[in-house]
Structures are given as structure tokens and as C-alpha cells.
C-alpha positions as a LaTeX table, in Angstrom:
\begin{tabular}{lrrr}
\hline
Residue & $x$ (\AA) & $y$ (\AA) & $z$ (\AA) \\
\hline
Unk1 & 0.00 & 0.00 & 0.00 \\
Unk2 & 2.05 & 2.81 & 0.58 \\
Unk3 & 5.06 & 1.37 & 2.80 \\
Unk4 & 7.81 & 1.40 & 0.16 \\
Unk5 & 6.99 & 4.61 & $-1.42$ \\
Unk6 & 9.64 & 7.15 & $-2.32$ \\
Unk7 & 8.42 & 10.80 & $-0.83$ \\
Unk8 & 8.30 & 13.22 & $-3.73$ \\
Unk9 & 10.09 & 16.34 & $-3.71$ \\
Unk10 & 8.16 & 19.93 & $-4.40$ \\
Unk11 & 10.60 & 20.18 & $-7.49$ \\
Unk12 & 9.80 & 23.50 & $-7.78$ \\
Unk13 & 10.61 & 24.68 & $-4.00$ \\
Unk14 & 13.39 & 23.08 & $-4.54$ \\
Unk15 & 14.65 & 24.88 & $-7.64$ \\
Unk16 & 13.96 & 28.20 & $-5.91$ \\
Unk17 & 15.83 & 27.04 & $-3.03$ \\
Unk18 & 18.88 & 26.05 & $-5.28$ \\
Unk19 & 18.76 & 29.53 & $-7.11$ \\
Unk20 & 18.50 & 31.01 & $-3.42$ \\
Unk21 & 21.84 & 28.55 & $-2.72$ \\
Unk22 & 23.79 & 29.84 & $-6.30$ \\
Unk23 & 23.17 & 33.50 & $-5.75$ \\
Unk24 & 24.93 & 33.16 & $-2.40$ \\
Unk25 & 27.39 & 31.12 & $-3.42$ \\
Unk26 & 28.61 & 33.48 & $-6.38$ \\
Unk27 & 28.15 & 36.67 & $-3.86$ \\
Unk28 & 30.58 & 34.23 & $-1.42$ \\
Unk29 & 32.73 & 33.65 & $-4.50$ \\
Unk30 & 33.43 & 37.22 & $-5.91$ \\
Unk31 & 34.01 & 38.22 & $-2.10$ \\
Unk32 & 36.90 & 35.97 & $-2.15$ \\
Unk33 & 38.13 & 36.64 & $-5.37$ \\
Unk34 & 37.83 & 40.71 & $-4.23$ \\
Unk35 & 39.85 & 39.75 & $-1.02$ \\
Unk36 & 42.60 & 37.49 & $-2.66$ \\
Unk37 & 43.02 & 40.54 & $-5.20$ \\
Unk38 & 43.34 & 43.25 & $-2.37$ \\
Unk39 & 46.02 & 40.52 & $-0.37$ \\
Unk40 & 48.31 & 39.95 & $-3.17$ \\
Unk41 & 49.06 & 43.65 & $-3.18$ \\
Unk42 & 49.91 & 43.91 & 0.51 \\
Unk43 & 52.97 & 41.64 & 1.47 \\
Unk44 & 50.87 & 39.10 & 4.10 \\
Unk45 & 51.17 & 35.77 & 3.59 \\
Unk46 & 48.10 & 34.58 & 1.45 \\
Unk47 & 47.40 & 30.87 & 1.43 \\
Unk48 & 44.52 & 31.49 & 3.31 \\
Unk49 & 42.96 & 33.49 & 1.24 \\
Unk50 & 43.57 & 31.30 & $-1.43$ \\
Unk51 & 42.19 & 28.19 & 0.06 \\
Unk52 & 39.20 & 30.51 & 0.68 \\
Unk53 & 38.83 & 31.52 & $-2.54$ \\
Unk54 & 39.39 & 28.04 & $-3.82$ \\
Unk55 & 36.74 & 26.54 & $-1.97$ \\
Unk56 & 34.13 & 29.19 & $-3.01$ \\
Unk57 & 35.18 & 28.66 & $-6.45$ \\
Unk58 & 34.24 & 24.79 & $-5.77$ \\
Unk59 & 31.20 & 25.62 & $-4.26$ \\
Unk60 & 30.04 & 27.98 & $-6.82$ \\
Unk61 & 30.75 & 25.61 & $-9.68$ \\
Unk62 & 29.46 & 22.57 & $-8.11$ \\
Unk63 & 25.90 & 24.41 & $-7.50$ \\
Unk64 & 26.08 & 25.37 & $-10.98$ \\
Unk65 & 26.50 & 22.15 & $-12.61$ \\
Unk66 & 23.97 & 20.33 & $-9.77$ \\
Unk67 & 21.33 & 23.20 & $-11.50$ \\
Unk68 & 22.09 & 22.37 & $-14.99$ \\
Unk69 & 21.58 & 18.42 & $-14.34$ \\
Unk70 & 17.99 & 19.85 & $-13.04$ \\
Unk71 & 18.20 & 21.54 & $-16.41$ \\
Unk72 & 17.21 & 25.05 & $-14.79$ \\
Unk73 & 17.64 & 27.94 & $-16.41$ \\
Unk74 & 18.49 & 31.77 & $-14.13$ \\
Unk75 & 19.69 & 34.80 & $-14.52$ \\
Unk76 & 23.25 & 33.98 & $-13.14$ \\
Unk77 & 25.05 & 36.69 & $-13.91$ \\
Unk78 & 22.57 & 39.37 & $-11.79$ \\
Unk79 & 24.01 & 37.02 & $-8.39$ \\
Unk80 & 26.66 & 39.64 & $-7.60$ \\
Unk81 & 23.96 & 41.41 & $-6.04$ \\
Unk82 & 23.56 & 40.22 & $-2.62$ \\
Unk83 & 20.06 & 39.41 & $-1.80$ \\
Unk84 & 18.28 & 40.83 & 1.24 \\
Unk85 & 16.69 & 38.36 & 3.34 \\
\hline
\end{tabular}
């Protein structure tokens, strides 16, 4: 009757919620990559910053390619923007 039955995800909740996810992430991202610039010019040793940055960069990207193999479709490039919750 109903014992073995997958629950279904509210796809579309879920899609907003993974837009929600990117447009941090690529706020997070070109944080980093604003910080790592500004270090390089100072003389401070930067390997934390540049983990930092790498792992954003991850992040970002692996959010990105999760929403193409939902085969969504944003406005990505507007995610600089940081959204006001």
C-alpha cells in the first residue's frame, strides 16, 4: 500500500531554493576573489585566502552544474547582487 513509497520532492521549491543557494554562493565567490586581489598587493602571507577563494570557487561551480543536471535555467550573472533576506 504505501510502505515502500519514495516521498516526492516539491521540485519546484526546490529549484527556488537552489537559485536562493547559487546567488549566495557566487556573492561568497566574488568576495573571495575581491579579497585574494586586495592581499596579493599587501605583502601578508596569502594561502589562506587562497584556500578561501578556492573553496568558493568549488562551491560555486558545483551548485552550478547540480542546477544544470535539473536543467534550470536563471539569470546567473545578476548574483553579484547580494540578496536581502
Amino acid at each position: 500500500m504505501g510502505l515502500f513509497r519514495r516521498h516526492k520532492l516539491d521540485s519546484k521549491a526546490y529549484d527556488e531554493q537552489l537559485v536562493d543557494i547559487i546567488h549566495d554562493a557566487k556573492y561568497d565567490y566574488e568576495k573571495a576573489r575581491l579579497t585574494q586581489d586586495a592581499m596579493f598587493e599587501s605583502n601578508v602571507d596569502t594561502r589562506k585566502v587562497l584556500a578561501e577563494t578556492a573553496r568558493a570557487k568549488q562551491t560555486y561551480f558545483f551548485l552550478l552544474r547540480a542546477a544544470r543536471g535539473r536543467n534550470m535555467r536563471g539569470r546567473w550573472a545578476t548574483a553579484f547582487e547580494r540578496p536581502e533576506k
